Coordinates of N, CA, C and O in Angstrom, one line a residue:
M1 N 0.8 -1.0 0.2 CA 0.0 0.2 -0.1 C 1.3 1.3 0.1 O 2.0 1.2 0.7
S2 N 0.4 2.3 -0.9 CA 1.1 3.5 -0.7 C 1.0 4.4 0.7 O 0.1 4.1 1.4
K3 N 2.3 5.1 0.8 CA 2.3 5.8 1.8 C 1.0 7.0 2.1 O 0.5 7.1 3.2
R4 N 0.5 7.4 0.9 CA -0.5 8.1 1.1 C -1.8 7.6 1.4 O -2.6 8.3 2.1
L5 N -2.1 6.5 1.1 CA -3.1 5.6 1.6 C -3.3 5.4 2.9 O -4.6 5.3 3.6
V6 N -2.2 4.9 3.4 CA -1.9 4.7 4.9 C -2.4 6.0 5.5 O -3.1 5.6 6.6
S7 N -1.7 6.9 5.2 CA -1.9 8.2 6.0 C -3.4 8.4 5.9 O -3.7 8.9 6.8
R8 N -3.9 8.4 4.9 CA -5.1 8.6 4.7 C -6.1 7.7 5.6 O -7.2 8.4 6.3
L9 N -6.3 6.5 5.7 CA -6.7 5.6 6.7 C -6.4 5.9 8.0 O -7.6 5.8 8.6
L10 N -5.3 6.3 8.4 CA -5.1 6.5 9.8 C -5.6 7.8 10.1 O -6.1 8.0 11.3
G11 N -5.5 8.8 9.2 CA -6.2 10.1 9.7 C -7.7 10.3 9.6 O -8.1 10.5 10.4
M12 N -8.6 9.1 8.8 CA -9.8 8.8 9.3 C -10.2 8.4 10.4 O -11.2 9.1 10.9
F13 N -9.3 8.0 11.4 CA -9.7 7.6 12.5 C -9.3 8.6 13.8 O -9.7 8.6 14.9
Q14 N -8.2 9.3 13.1 CA -7.6 10.2 14.3 C -7.9 11.6 14.3 O -8.2 12.2 15.7
S15 N -8.3 12.3 13.3 CA -8.5 13.6 13.3 C -9.9 14.0 12.7 O -10.2 15.0 12.3
R16 N -11.0 13.3 13.2 CA -12.3 13.7 12.7 C -12.6 14.5 13.9 O -12.4 14.0 15.4
T17 N -13.7 15.4 13.6 CA -14.2 16.2 14.7 C -15.9 15.8 14.3 O -16.2 16.1 13.4
Q18 N -16.6 15.6 15.7 CA -17.9 15.6 15.5 C -18.4 16.9 15.7 O -18.0 17.7 16.7
V19 N -19.5 17.2 14.6 CA -19.9 18.7 14.6 C -21.3 18.6 15.1 O -21.7 19.4 15.9
G20 N -22.1 17.1 15.2 CA -23.3 17.4 15.7 C -24.3 16.0 15.7 O -23.7 15.2 15.3
V21 N -25.2 15.8 16.5 CA -26.2 14.9 16.2 C -27.5 15.2 16.1 O -28.0 16.2 16.4
D22 N -28.4 14.5 15.2 CA -29.7 14.7 15.1 C -30.6 14.1 15.5 O -30.2 13.4 17.0
K23 N -31.8 14.5 15.4 CA -32.9 13.8 16.5 C -32.8 12.3 16.7 O -33.4 11.5 17.6
A24 N -32.5 11.8 15.5 CA -32.5 10.1 15.1 C -31.4 9.7 15.7 O -31.1 8.3 15.7
G25 N -30.3 10.5 16.4 CA -29.1 9.7 16.8 C -27.9 9.6 16.0 O -26.9 9.0 16.1
N26 N -28.1 10.0 14.7 CA -27.1 10.0 13.4 C -25.9 11.0 14.1 O -26.4 12.2 14.2
R27 N -24.6 10.8 13.7 CA -23.7 11.6 14.1 C -23.0 12.2 13.0 O -22.9 11.6 11.8
Y28 N -22.6 13.4 12.8 CA -22.0 14.3 11.7 C -20.5 14.6 12.0 O -20.5 15.1 13.1
F29 N -19.8 14.5 11.4 CA -18.3 14.7 11.6 C -17.7 15.6 10.2 O -18.2 15.5 9.0
T30 N -16.5 15.8 10.5 CA -15.9 16.7 9.6 C -14.1 16.6 10.0 O -13.8 16.3 10.9
R31 N -13.6 16.7 8.7 CA -12.0 16.4 8.7 C -11.5 17.6 7.8 O -11.9 17.4 6.7
V32 N -10.3 18.1 8.1 CA -9.7 18.6 6.7 C -8.6 17.9 6.5 O -7.6 17.5 7.2
E33 N -8.5 17.7 5.2 CA -7.5 16.9 4.5 C -6.9 17.5 3.3 O -7.5 18.3 2.6
E34 N -5.8 16.8 3.0 CA -5.0 17.5 1.6 C -5.5 16.5 0.5 O -5.6 15.3 0.4
V35 N -6.2 17.3 -0.4 CA -6.7 16.9 -1.8 C -6.0 17.5 -2.9 O -6.2 18.6 -3.1
D36 N -5.2 16.9 -3.6 CA -4.7 17.6 -5.0 C -3.6 18.7 -4.4 O -3.6 19.9 -5.2
G37 N -2.9 18.7 -3.2 CA -2.3 19.8 -3.0 C -3.1 20.9 -2.3 O -2.2 21.6 -1.6
A38 N -4.3 20.7 -2.0 CA -5.0 21.8 -1.4 C -5.7 21.3 -0.2 O -6.0 20.2 -0.3
M39 N -6.0 21.9 0.6 CA -6.6 21.6 2.1 C -8.0 21.7 2.0 O -8.7 22.8 1.9
K40 N -8.8 20.6 2.0 CA -10.1 20.6 1.6 C -11.0 20.0 2.8 O -10.6 19.4 3.6
E41 N -12.3 20.3 3.2 CA -12.7 19.7 4.3 C -13.6 18.8 3.9 O -14.4 18.9 2.9
R42 N -13.8 17.6 4.2 CA -14.5 16.8 4.1 C -15.4 16.3 5.2 O -15.1 16.5 6.4
R43 N -16.6 16.3 4.7 CA -18.0 16.0 5.6 C -18.6 14.6 5.5 O -18.6 14.2 4.5
W44 N -18.8 14.1 6.7 CA -19.8 12.5 6.3 C -20.7 12.5 7.7 O -20.5 13.3 8.7
M45 N -21.3 11.5 7.7 CA -22.3 11.1 9.0 C -21.9 9.7 8.9 O -21.8 8.9 8.0
E46 N -22.5 9.2 10.3 CA -22.6 7.6 10.6 C -23.9 7.6 11.2 O -24.5 8.5 12.0
F47 N -24.6 6.6 10.7 CA -26.1 6.3 11.1 C -25.9 5.6 12.5 O -25.1 5.0 12.6
K48 N -27.2 5.8 13.1 CA -27.2 5.0 14.2 C -27.7 3.7 14.1 O -28.9 3.8 13.6
G49 N -26.9 2.7 14.6 CA -27.7 1.5 14.5 C -27.9 0.9 13.0 O -26.9 1.3 12.1
A50 N -28.3 -0.1 12.7 CA -28.2 -1.0 11.6 C -29.2 -0.2 10.4 O -29.3 -0.6 9.3
D51 N -30.0 0.6 11.0 CA -31.2 1.4 10.0 C -30.8 2.5 9.4 O -30.3 3.3 10.1
Q52 N -30.1 2.2 8.1 CA -29.4 3.3 7.4 C -30.4 3.8 6.3 O -30.0 4.0 5.2
D53 N -31.7 4.6 6.8 CA -32.3 5.0 5.8 C -32.4 6.4 5.7 O -32.3 7.4 6.5
S54 N -31.7 6.8 4.5 CA -31.3 8.2 4.3 C -32.6 9.1 4.1 O -32.2 10.3 4.1
T55 N -33.7 8.7 4.0 CA -34.8 9.4 4.1 C -35.1 10.2 5.5 O -35.8 11.0 5.5
T56 N -34.6 9.9 6.3 CA -34.8 10.4 7.8 C -33.8 11.4 8.1 O -33.8 11.9 9.3
V57 N -32.7 11.8 7.2 CA -31.6 12.9 7.5 C -32.5 14.1 7.5 O -33.2 14.3 6.0
P58 N -32.3 15.2 8.5 CA -33.3 16.2 8.1 C -32.5 17.0 7.0 O -31.2 17.1 6.5
V59 N -33.4 17.7 6.3 CA -32.9 18.5 5.4 C -31.6 19.5 5.4 O -30.7 19.5 4.9
E60 N -31.5 20.2 6.8 CA -30.5 21.1 7.6 C -29.0 20.5 7.3 O -28.2 20.8 7.0
W61 N -29.3 19.2 7.8 CA -27.9 18.4 7.8 C -27.8 17.8 6.4 O -26.4 18.0 5.8
I62 N -28.5 17.6 5.6 CA -28.4 17.2 4.2 C -27.5 18.4 3.5 O -26.5 18.3 2.7
C63 N -28.0 19.7 3.7 CA -27.5 20.9 3.3 C -26.0 21.2 3.6 O -24.9 21.4 2.8
W64 N -25.8 20.6 4.8 CA -24.5 20.9 5.6 C -23.4 20.1 4.8 O -22.3 20.2 4.3
L65 N -24.0 18.9 5.0 CA -23.3 17.5 4.0 C -22.6 17.9 2.7 O -21.5 17.7 2.2
N66 N -23.8 18.6 1.8 CA -23.4 19.0 0.5 C -22.7 20.3 0.3 O -22.5 20.6 -0.9
G67 N -22.4 21.1 1.3 CA -21.9 22.0 1.4 C -22.4 23.3 1.1 O -22.1 24.2 0.6
Q68 N -23.8 23.2 1.2 CA -24.7 24.2 0.6 C -24.8 25.1 1.9 O -25.2 26.4 2.0
R69 N -24.2 24.8 3.1 CA -24.3 25.5 4.5 C -22.6 25.7 4.9 O -22.2 24.6 4.8
K70 N -22.3 26.8 5.0 CA -20.7 26.8 5.8 C -20.8 26.2 7.1 O -20.1 25.5 7.5
K71 N -21.9 26.4 8.1 CA -21.8 26.3 9.4 C -23.0 24.9 9.6 O -24.1 25.0 9.0
A72 N -22.4 24.0 10.5 CA -23.9 22.9 10.6 C -24.7 23.4 11.6 O -24.7 24.6 12.4
P73 N -25.9 23.0 11.3 CA -27.2 23.4 12.0 C -26.9 23.3 13.6 O -26.5 22.0 13.9
T74 N -27.4 24.1 14.3 CA -27.1 24.1 16.0 C -28.7 23.5 16.2 O -29.8 23.5 15.7
P75 N -28.4 22.9 17.6 CA -29.8 22.4 18.1 C -31.0 23.4 18.4 O -32.1 23.0 18.2
E76 N -30.6 24.4 18.8 CA -31.3 25.6 18.9 C -32.3 25.8 17.5 O -33.3 26.0 17.5
E77 N -31.4 25.9 16.5 CA -32.1 26.2 15.2 C -33.0 24.8 14.7 O -33.9 25.0 14.1
L78 N -32.4 23.6 15.1 CA -33.2 22.4 14.4 C -34.6 22.3 15.2 O -35.5 22.1 14.9
A79 N -34.4 22.9 16.6 CA -35.6 22.8 17.5 C -36.7 23.9 16.7 O -38.0 23.6 16.9
E80 N -36.2 25.2 16.7 CA -37.1 26.2 15.9 C -37.8 25.7 14.6 O -38.8 25.9 14.3
L81 N -37.1 25.0 13.8 CA -37.4 24.7 12.6 C -38.3 23.7 12.6 O -39.5 23.4 11.9
E82 N -38.5 22.7 13.5 CA -39.2 21.4 14.0 C -40.6 22.2 14.3 O -41.4 21.7 14.0
A83 N -40.5 23.3 15.1 CA -41.7 23.9 15.7 C -42.3 24.6 14.7 O -43.3 24.5 14.6
R84 N -41.5 25.0 13.6 CA -42.3 25.7 12.5 C -43.0 24.8 11.8 O -44.0 24.9 11.2
R85 N -42.4 23.7 11.5 CA -42.9 22.6 10.5 C -44.2 22.0 11.4 O -45.3 22.0 10.6
E86 N -44.3 22.1 12.7 CA -45.4 21.6 13.4 C -46.6 22.5 13.2 O -47.8 22.3 13.2
R87 N -45.9 23.9 13.4 CA -47.2 25.0 13.3 C -48.0 24.9 11.7 O -48.9 25.1 11.4
V88 N -47.0 24.7 10.8 CA -47.5 24.6 9.3 C -48.4 23.5 9.3 O -49.5 23.5 8.9
R89 N -48.3 22.2 9.9 CA -48.9 20.9 9.8 C -50.4 21.3 10.5 O -51.5 20.8 10.1
Q90 N -50.2 22.1 11.5 CA -51.4 22.3 12.4 C -52.5 23.5 11.2 O -53.5 23.1 11.3
N91 N -51.5 24.4 10.6 CA -52.6 25.3 9.9 C -53.1 24.5 8.6 O -54.5 25.0 8.3
I92 N -52.5 23.8 8.3 CA -53.0 23.0 7.0 C -54.2 22.2 7.4 O -55.1 22.0 6.7
E93 N -54.2 21.6 8.9 CA -55.4 21.0 9.2 C -56.4 21.5 9.6 O -57.6 21.3 9.3
L94 N -56.2 22.9 10.2 CA -57.3 23.8 10.3 C -58.1 24.3 8.8 O -59.1 24.1 8.9
I95 N -57.1 24.5 7.9 CA -57.8 25.1 6.7 C -58.6 23.9 6.1 O -59.7 24.3 5.4
K96 N -58.1 22.7 6.1 CA -58.7 21.3 5.6 C -59.8 21.4 6.4 O -61.3 21.2 5.6
K97 N -60.1 21.5 7.7 CA -61.2 21.3 8.4 C -62.0 22.4 8.2 O -63.4 22.1 8.1
K98 N -61.8 23.8 7.9 CA -62.7 24.9 7.5 C -63.5 24.5 6.3 O -64.3 24.8 5.9
E99 N -62.5 24.1 5.2 CA -63.2 23.9 3.9 C -64.0 22.7 3.7 O -65.0 23.1 3.1
E100 N -63.7 21.6 4.4 CA -64.7 20.6 4.8 C -66.0 21.2 5.2 O -67.0 20.8 4.6
D101 N -66.0 21.9 6.4 CA -67.5 22.4 7.0 C -68.0 23.5 5.8 O -69.2 23.5 5.9
E102 N -67.3 24.5 5.4 CA -68.1 25.0 4.4 C -68.7 24.2 3.5 O -69.7 24.7 2.9
R103 N -67.9 23.3 2.7 CA -68.5 22.4 1.8 C -69.9 21.6 2.0 O -70.8 21.9 1.3
K104 N -70.0 21.1 3.6 CA -70.9 20.5 4.1 C -72.4 21.6 4.3 O -73.4 21.2 4.0
A105 N -71.6 22.9 4.4 CA -72.8 23.9 4.7 C -73.1 24.4 3.5 O -74.4 25.2 3.4
G106 N -72.8 24.2 2.4 CA -73.0 24.6 1.1 C -72.7 26.1 0.9 O -73.1 26.6 -0.2
V107 N -71.6 26.7 1.7 CA -71.2 27.9 1.4 C -70.2 27.8 0.6 O -70.3 28.8 -0.6
R108 N -69.4 26.8 0.3 CA -68.3 26.9 -0.7 C -68.7 26.0 -1.7 O -68.8 24.6 -1.4
P109 N -68.7 26.3 -2.9 CA -68.9 25.5 -4.1 C -67.8 24.5 -4.2 O -66.4 24.8 -4.0
V110 N -68.0 23.1 -4.8 CA -66.8 22.3 -5.0 C -66.2 22.5 -6.1 O -66.7 22.6 -7.0
K111 N -64.8 22.8 -6.1 CA -64.3 23.2 -7.2 C -63.7 21.6 -8.0 O -62.9 20.8 -7.2
K112 N -64.0 21.6 -9.2 CA -63.4 20.6 -10.3 C -62.2 21.0 -10.6 O -62.1 21.9 -11.2
I113 N -61.1 20.0 -10.6 CA -59.7 20.4 -11.1 C -59.8 19.5 -12.3 O -59.9 18.4 -12.2
G114 N -59.1 19.9 -13.4 CA -58.9 19.1 -14.6 C -59.9 19.7 -15.8 O -60.8 20.9 -15.6
K115 N -59.9 19.2 -16.9 CA -60.7 19.5 -18.0 C -62.1 19.0 -18.1 O -62.3 17.7 -18.0
S116 N -63.2 19.7 -18.1 CA -64.3 19.1 -18.2 C -64.9 18.9 -19.7 O -65.7 18.5 -20.3
E117 N -64.3 20.0 -20.6 CA -64.6 20.0 -21.9 C -63.6 20.7 -22.5 O -62.7 21.8 -22.0
S118 N -63.2 20.7 -24.0 CA -62.1 21.0 -24.5 C -62.7 22.5 -25.1 O -63.8 22.9 -25.0
P119 N -61.8 23.6 -25.0 CA -61.7 24.8 -25.4 C -62.5 25.0 -26.8 O -62.4 24.3 -27.6
N120 N -63.4 26.2 -26.7 CA -64.2 26.4 -28.0 C -63.1 27.2 -28.7 O -63.2 28.3 -28.5
L121 N -62.5 26.9 -30.1 CA -61.5 27.5 -30.6 C -62.3 28.6 -31.8 O -61.6 29.4 -32.0
Q122 N -63.6 28.0 -32.1 CA -64.2 28.9 -32.9 C -64.2 30.4 -32.5 O -64.3 31.4 -33.0
S123 N -65.0 30.6 -31.3 CA -65.2 31.7 -30.5 C -64.1 32.3 -30.2 O -63.9 33.7 -30.2
F124 N -62.6 31.7 -30.0 CA -61.7 32.4 -29.8 C -61.3 33.1 -31.2 O -60.5 34.5 -31.2
M125 N -60.9 32.4 -32.1 CA -60.7 32.9 -33.6 C -61.4 33.9 -33.9 O -61.3 35.0 -34.2
K126 N -62.9 34.1 -33.5 CA -63.8 35.2 -33.5 C -63.4 36.3 -33.0 O -63.5 37.9 -33.4
Q127 N -63.1 36.3 -31.4 CA -62.5 37.4 -30.8 C -61.4 37.8 -31.3 O -61.1 39.0 -31.2
Q128 N -60.5 37.1 -31.6 CA -59.0 37.5 -31.7 C -58.8 38.2 -33.0 O -58.2 38.9 -33.3
F129 N -59.6 37.4 -34.4 CA -59.3 37.7 -35.6 C -60.9 37.9 -36.3 O -61.5 37.2 -36.7
P130 N -61.5 39.2 -36.0 CA -62.8 39.3 -36.4 C -62.9 39.2 -37.8 O -62.0 39.9 -38.6
G131 N -63.9 38.8 -38.4 CA -64.0 38.7 -39.9 C -63.2 37.6 -40.7 O -63.4 37.4 -42.0
T132 N -62.4 36.9 -40.2 CA -61.7 35.9 -40.7 C -62.3 34.7 -40.9 O -62.4 33.9 -41.9
L133 N -63.2 34.1 -40.2 CA -63.9 33.0 -40.0 C -65.0 32.9 -41.0 O -65.9 32.2 -41.5
D134 N -65.9 34.4 -41.1 CA -66.9 34.8 -41.9 C -66.9 34.4 -43.4 O -67.8 33.9 -44.1
Q135 N -65.5 35.0 -44.0 CA -65.6 35.3 -45.1 C -64.3 34.4 -45.6 O -63.2 34.2 -44.7
Q136 N -64.1 33.5 -46.6 CA -63.1 32.8 -47.1 C -62.4 33.5 -48.0 O -63.0 34.1 -49.1
K137 N -61.0 33.9 -47.9 CA -60.3 34.4 -48.7 C -59.5 33.9 -49.6 O -59.3 32.7 -49.2
G138 N -59.2 34.0 -50.9 CA -58.3 33.3 -51.8 C -57.0 33.6 -51.4 O -56.6 34.4 -50.5
P139 N -56.0 33.3 -52.2 CA -54.5 33.5 -51.9 C -54.3 34.8 -52.0 O -54.7 35.7 -52.7
E140 N -53.9 35.3 -50.9 CA -53.4 36.5 -50.9 C -51.9 37.2 -51.5 O -51.2 36.4 -51.7
E141 N -52.0 38.4 -51.8 CA -50.6 38.8 -52.5 C -49.6 39.4 -51.6 O -50.3 40.1 -50.7
V142 N -48.7 38.9 -51.9 CA -47.6 39.4 -50.8 C -46.9 40.7 -51.6 O -46.6 40.4 -52.6
P143 N -46.7 41.6 -50.9 CA -46.1 43.0 -51.6 C -44.6 42.5 -51.7 O -44.2 42.1 -50.9
R144 N -44.4 42.8 -52.8 CA -42.8 42.8 -53.2 C -42.1 44.0 -52.7 O -42.4 45.0 -52.9
P145 N -40.8 43.9 -52.1 CA -40.0 45.2 -51.9 C -39.7 45.7 -53.4 O -39.6 45.2 -54.2
K146 N -39.4 47.0 -53.2 CA -38.9 48.0 -54.3 C -37.8 47.3 -55.3 O -37.7 47.3 -56.2
D147 N -36.9 46.8 -54.2 CA -35.5 46.4 -55.0 C -35.6 45.0 -55.4 O -34.6 44.2 -56.1
A148 N -36.8 44.3 -55.2 CA -36.7 42.7 -55.7 C -37.3 42.9 -57.1 O -37.8 43.5 -57.8
T149 N -36.3 41.8 -57.8 CA -36.6 41.7 -59.4 C -37.1 40.2 -59.7 O -37.1 39.5 -58.8
D150 N -37.7 40.1 -60.7 CA -38.3 38.9 -61.3 C -37.0 37.8 -61.2 O -37.4 36.5 -61.0
T151 N -35.9 38.3 -61.4 CA -34.7 37.1 -61.3 C -34.5 36.4 -60.1 O -33.9 35.4 -60.2
E152 N -34.8 37.1 -59.1 CA -34.6 36.5 -57.6 C -35.6 35.2 -57.5 O -34.8 34.2 -56.9
D153 N -36.7 35.1 -57.8 CA -37.5 34.1 -57.5 C -38.4 33.6 -58.7 O -39.1 34.2 -59.4
S154 N -38.7 32.3 -59.4 CA -39.4 32.1 -60.5 C -40.7 32.0 -60.2 O -41.7 32.0 -61.0
T155 N -41.4 31.9 -58.9 CA -42.7 31.8 -58.5 C -43.2 33.1 -58.6 O -42.7 34.4 -58.4
T156 N -44.5 33.2 -58.8 CA -45.1 34.6 -58.8 C -45.8 34.9 -57.4 O -45.7 34.3 -56.4
D157 N -46.2 36.2 -57.2 CA -46.9 36.7 -56.1 C -47.8 35.8 -55.3 O -48.1 35.6 -54.4
T158 N -48.7 35.2 -56.1 CA -49.9 34.4 -55.8 C -49.5 33.0 -55.5 O -50.0 32.4 -54.7
D159 N -48.2 32.5 -55.8 CA -48.0 31.4 -55.4 C -47.1 31.1 -54.1 O -46.9 30.3 -53.7
R160 N -47.1 32.2 -53.6 CA -45.9 32.4 -52.4 C -46.9 32.2 -51.4 O -48.2 32.3 -51.2
S161 N -46.1 31.4 -50.1 CA -46.9 31.1 -48.9 C -46.4 31.8 -47.9 O -45.3 32.6 -48.3
S162 N -47.1 31.9 -46.7 CA -46.6 32.9 -45.8 C -45.4 32.3 -44.8 O -44.6 32.9 -44.0
E163 N -45.1 31.0 -45.3 CA -44.0 30.2 -44.5 C -42.9 30.5 -45.5 O -42.6 30.5 -46.6
P164 N -41.6 30.8 -44.7 CA -40.2 31.0 -45.2 C -40.0 29.5 -45.9 O -40.0 28.4 -45.2
T165 N -39.6 29.6 -47.1 CA -39.0 28.3 -47.7 C -37.6 28.8 -48.4 O -37.2 29.9 -48.7
G166 N -37.0 28.0 -49.0 CA -35.7 28.1 -49.6 C -34.4 27.6 -49.3 O -34.4 26.8 -48.0
T167 N -33.5 27.6 -49.6 CA -32.3 27.2 -49.7 C -31.6 28.2 -48.8 O -30.1 28.0 -48.0
G168 N -31.7 29.4 -48.8 CA -30.7 30.3 -48.2 C -29.9 31.4 -49.5 O -29.2 32.1 -49.2
A169 N -30.3 30.7 -50.5 CA -29.1 31.2 -51.7 C -29.7 32.5 -52.3 O -29.1 33.6 -52.5
T170 N -30.9 32.7 -52.1 CA -31.5 34.0 -52.5 C -31.9 35.0 -51.5 O -32.6 36.0 -51.6
F171 N -31.6 34.5 -50.2 CA -32.0 35.4 -48.9 C -31.1 36.8 -49.0 O -30.3 37.0 -49.2
K172 N -32.1 37.9 -48.7 CA -31.6 39.3 -48.4 C -32.4 39.5 -47.4 O -33.6 39.8 -47.4
P173 N -31.4 40.2 -46.4 CA -31.9 40.7 -45.2 C -32.8 41.9 -45.3 O -32.6 42.8 -46.2
G174 N -33.8 41.9 -44.6 CA -35.1 43.0 -44.8 C -35.8 42.9 -45.7 O -36.6 43.9 -46.0
T175 N -36.2 41.7 -46.6 CA -37.0 41.9 -47.6 C -38.3 41.0 -47.4 O -39.3 41.0 -47.8
W176 N -38.3 40.2 -46.3 CA -39.4 39.4 -46.2 C -40.4 40.2 -45.5 O -40.1 41.1 -44.7
Q177 N -41.7 40.3 -45.7 CA -42.6 41.1 -45.4 C -43.7 39.8 -44.7 O -44.0 39.0 -45.5
P178 N -44.2 40.3 -43.6 CA -45.5 39.2 -43.2 C -46.5 39.3 -43.8 O -46.8 40.3 -44.6
P179 N -47.5 38.4 -44.0 CA -48.8 38.3 -44.8 C -49.7 39.2 -44.3 O -49.4 39.6 -43.0
T180 N -50.4 40.1 -45.0 CA -51.6 41.1 -44.5 C -52.8 40.7 -44.8 O -53.0 39.6 -45.5

């Protein structure tokens, strides 16, 4: 084994600092070690007992482990956040109970979430584009710019569509006009 590996293994057991313990009894550690010539802080945790369920790790400790927090969460901070979460749970229960009472009393109508029917596109088109659905128009003429010549394009004005086409060989900036 290399000297570096042996020193690293020995350092793992000698120079670790316990930073904190969570509600489940998991312990959190840190150590400063040399990585590629730079001193880096390494953070890790040890689960209490054989139950190694990572979903029980509090969010604050996960943030600290990932380096999103510089300082480890304090017990006071963890207690405050737990109390806040409990207040939110209680508020949710109160709101649910109030809504249920209103529904039973008939004060609040039941809201259905989701699509009950498809949208009416004809009425939308009439609102947004008045007169377009009432009359059928023939092919529209696209105005040509003053400097456009017949040698540019072999198609006539009535054959043109509103969609851009071509290979780009005849492209001239500023010549395209939107259909009217």
